[in-house]
mmCIF file of C-alpha atoms in Angstrom:
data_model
loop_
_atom_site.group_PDB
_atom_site.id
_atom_site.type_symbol
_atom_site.label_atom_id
_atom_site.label_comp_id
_atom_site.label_asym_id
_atom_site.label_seq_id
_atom_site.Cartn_x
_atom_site.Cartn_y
_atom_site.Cartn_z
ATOM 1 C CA UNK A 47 12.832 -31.393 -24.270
ATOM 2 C CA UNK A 48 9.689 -28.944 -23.602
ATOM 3 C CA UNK A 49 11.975 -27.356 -20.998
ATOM 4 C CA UNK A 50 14.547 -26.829 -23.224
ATOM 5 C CA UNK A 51 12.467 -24.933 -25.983
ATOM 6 C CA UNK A 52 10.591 -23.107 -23.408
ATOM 7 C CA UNK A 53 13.941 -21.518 -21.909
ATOM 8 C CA UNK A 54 15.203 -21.036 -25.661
ATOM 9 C CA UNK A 55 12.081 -18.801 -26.438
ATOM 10 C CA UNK A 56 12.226 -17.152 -23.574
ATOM 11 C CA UNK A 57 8.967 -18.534 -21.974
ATOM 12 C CA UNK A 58 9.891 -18.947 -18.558
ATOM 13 C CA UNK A 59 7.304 -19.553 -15.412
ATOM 14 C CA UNK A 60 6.140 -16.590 -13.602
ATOM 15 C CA UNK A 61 8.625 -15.927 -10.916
ATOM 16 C CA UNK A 62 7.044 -16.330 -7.363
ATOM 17 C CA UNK A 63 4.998 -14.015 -6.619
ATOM 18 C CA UNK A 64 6.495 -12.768 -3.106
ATOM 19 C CA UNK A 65 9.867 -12.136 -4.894
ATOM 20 C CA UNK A 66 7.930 -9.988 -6.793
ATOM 21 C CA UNK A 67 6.783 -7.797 -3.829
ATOM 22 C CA UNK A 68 10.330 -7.774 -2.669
ATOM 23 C CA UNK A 69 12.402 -5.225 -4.803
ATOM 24 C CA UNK A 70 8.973 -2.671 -5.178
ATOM 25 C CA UNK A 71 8.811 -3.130 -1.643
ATOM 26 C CA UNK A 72 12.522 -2.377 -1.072
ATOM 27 C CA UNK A 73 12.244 0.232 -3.187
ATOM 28 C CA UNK A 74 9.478 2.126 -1.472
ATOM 29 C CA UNK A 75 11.427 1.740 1.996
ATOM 30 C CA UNK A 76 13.810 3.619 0.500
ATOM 31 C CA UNK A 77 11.573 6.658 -1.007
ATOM 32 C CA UNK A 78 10.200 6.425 2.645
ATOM 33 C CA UNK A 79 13.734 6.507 4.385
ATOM 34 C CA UNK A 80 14.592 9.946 1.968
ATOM 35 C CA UNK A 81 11.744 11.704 2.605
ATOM 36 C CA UNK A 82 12.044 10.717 6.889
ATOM 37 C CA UNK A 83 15.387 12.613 6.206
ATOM 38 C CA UNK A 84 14.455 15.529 4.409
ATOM 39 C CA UNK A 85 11.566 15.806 7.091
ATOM 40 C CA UNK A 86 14.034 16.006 9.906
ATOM 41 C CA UNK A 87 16.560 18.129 7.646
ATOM 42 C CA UNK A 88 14.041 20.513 7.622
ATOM 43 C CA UNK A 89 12.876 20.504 11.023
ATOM 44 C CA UNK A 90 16.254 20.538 12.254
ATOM 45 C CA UNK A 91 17.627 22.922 9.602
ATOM 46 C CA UNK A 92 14.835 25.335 7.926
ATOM 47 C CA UNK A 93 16.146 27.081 4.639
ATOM 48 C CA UNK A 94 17.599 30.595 5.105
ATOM 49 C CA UNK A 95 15.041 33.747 5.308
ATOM 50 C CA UNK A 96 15.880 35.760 2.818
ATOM 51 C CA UNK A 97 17.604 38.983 3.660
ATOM 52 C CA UNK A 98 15.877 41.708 5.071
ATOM 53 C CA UNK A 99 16.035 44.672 3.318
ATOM 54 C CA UNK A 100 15.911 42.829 -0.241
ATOM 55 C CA UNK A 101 12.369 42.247 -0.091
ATOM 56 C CA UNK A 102 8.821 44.265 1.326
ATOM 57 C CA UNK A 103 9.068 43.878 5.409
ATOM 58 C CA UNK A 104 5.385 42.272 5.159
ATOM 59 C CA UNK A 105 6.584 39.233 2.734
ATOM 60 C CA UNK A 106 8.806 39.063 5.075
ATOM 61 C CA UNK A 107 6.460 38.888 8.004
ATOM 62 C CA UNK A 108 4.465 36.399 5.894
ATOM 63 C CA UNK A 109 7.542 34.489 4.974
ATOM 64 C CA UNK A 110 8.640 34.399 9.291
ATOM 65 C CA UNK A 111 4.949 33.053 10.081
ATOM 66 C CA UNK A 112 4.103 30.322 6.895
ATOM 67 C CA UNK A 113 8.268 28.871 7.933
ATOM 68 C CA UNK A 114 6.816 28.514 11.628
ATOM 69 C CA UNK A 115 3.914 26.796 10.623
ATOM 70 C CA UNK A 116 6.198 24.713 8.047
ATOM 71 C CA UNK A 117 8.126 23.916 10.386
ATOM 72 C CA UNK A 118 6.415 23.258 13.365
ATOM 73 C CA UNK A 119 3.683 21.397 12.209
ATOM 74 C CA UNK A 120 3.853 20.270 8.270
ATOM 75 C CA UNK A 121 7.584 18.363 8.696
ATOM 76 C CA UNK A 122 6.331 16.408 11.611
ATOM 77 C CA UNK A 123 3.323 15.097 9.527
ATOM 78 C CA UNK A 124 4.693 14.698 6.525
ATOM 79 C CA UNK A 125 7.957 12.657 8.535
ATOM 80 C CA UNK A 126 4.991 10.597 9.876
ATOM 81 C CA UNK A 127 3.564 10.090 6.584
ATOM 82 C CA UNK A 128 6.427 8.331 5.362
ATOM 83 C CA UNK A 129 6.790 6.418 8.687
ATOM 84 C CA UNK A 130 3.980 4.732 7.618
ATOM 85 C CA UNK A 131 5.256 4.596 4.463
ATOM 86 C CA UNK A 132 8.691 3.296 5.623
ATOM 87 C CA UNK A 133 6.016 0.076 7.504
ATOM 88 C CA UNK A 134 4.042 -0.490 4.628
ATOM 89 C CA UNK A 135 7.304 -1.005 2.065
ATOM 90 C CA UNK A 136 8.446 -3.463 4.899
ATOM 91 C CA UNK A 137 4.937 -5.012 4.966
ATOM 92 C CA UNK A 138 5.412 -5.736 1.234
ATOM 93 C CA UNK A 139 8.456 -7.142 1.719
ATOM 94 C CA UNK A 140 7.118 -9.840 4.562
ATOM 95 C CA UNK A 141 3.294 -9.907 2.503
ATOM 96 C CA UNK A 142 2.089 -9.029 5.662
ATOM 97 C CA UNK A 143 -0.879 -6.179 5.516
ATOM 98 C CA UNK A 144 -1.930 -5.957 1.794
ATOM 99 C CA UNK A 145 -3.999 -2.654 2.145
ATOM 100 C CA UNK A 146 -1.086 -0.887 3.695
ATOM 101 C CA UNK A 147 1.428 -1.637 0.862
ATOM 102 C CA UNK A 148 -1.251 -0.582 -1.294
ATOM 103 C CA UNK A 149 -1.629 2.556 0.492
ATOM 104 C CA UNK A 150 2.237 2.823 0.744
ATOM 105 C CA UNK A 151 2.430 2.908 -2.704
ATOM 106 C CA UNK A 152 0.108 5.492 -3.138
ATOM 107 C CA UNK A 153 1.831 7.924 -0.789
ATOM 108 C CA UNK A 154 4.957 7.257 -2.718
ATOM 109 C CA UNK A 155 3.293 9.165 -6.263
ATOM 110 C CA UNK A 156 2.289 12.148 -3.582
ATOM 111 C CA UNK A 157 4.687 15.394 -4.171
ATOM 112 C CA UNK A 158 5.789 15.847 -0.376
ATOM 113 C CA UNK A 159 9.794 15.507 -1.113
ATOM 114 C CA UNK A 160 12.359 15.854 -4.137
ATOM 115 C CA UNK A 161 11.588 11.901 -4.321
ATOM 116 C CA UNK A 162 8.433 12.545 -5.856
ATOM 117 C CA UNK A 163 10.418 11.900 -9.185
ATOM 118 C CA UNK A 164 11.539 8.618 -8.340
ATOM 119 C CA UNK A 165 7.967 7.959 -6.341
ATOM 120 C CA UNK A 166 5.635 8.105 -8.833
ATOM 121 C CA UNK A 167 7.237 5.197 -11.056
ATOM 122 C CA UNK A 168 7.503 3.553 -8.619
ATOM 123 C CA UNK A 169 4.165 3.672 -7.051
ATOM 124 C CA UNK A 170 2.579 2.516 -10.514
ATOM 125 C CA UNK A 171 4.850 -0.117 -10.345
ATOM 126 C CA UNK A 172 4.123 -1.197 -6.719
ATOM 127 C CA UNK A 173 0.425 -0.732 -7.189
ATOM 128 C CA UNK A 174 0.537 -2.868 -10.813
ATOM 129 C CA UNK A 175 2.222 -5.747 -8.841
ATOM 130 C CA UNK A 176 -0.066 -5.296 -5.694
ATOM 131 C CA UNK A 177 -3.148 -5.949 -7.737
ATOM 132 C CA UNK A 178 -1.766 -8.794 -9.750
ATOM 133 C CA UNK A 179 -4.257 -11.997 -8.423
ATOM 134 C CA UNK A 180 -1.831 -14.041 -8.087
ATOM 135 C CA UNK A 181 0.349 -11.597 -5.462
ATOM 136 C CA UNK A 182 -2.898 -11.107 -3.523
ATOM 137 C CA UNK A 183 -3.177 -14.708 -2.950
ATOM 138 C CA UNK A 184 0.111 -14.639 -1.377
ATOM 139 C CA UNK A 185 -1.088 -12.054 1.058
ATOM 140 C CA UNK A 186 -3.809 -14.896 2.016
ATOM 141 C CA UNK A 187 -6.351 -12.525 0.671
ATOM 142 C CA UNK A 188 -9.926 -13.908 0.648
ATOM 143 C CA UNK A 189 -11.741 -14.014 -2.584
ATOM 144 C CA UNK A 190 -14.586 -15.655 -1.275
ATOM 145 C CA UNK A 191 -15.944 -12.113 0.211
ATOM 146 C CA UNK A 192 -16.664 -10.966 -3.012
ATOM 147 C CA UNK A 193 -18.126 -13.855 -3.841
ATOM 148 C CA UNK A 194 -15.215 -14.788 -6.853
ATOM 149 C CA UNK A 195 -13.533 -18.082 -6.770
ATOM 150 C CA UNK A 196 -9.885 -18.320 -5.858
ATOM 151 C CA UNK A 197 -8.119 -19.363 -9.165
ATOM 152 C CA UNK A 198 -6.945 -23.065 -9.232
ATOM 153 C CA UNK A 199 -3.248 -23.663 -8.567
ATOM 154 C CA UNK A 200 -1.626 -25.107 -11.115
#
């Protein structure tokens, strides 16, 4: 039977496309739950100044005021960076909000966190899937506004 060869060659349909979404998607809510805890690690515990007397008493100074700023304002942005993050992984998962797990995806290749490593394969990967036609139809996206025709179903 066709069915038969097909599955012996390996040709098998396309899975659907919102299972696809699912594990990138899952996979980016985690990057995003990481870095929300190494925002608040820091925030709640800074790294150690180093001791004084083993380096020039201005570093130091310098070291005491760029920590403060750190600290008091770049861990609460980047913690709401991947916040949104965090939303637009879970939007993937639900296809709900198609520009926001794009931009998800692309916060997850930026360096803010040791999970840069793990975020930049898997932003490409988010982003290949995200822009695959047949996953933006299953976000209900309109190809009509740029005046291309939907592809037929099949």
């Amino acid at each position: 039977s066709p069915a038969f060869v097909g599955a012996c060659a390996g040709l098998e349909p396309p899975p659907d496309p919102g299972l696809r979404l699912t594990a990138p998607g899952i996979c980016i809510v985690g990057l995003a739950v990481l870095g929300l805890i190494n925002s608040v690690g820091m925030m709640i515990w800074p790294p150690a100044p180093p001791k004084p007397g083993t380096i020039d008493p201005k570093v130091l100074r310098s070291y005491e005021q760029g920590r403060a700023v750190a600290m008091g304002a770049a861990s609460p942005l980047v913690a709401l960076a991947y916040l949104f993050m965090l939303i637009g992984g879970a939007g993937m998962i639900r296809r709900e909000i198609h520009w926001l797990g794009v931009c998800s995806a692309l916060m997850a290749m930026v360096p803010c966190s040791p999970a840069c490593v793990l975020g930049i394969p898997i932003g490409i990967w988010s982003l290949v899937v995200l822009f695959q036609r047949d996953v933006q139809n299953a976000y209900g996206y309109k190809w009509m506004k740029r005046g291309v025709k939907p592809p037929k179903p099949t």
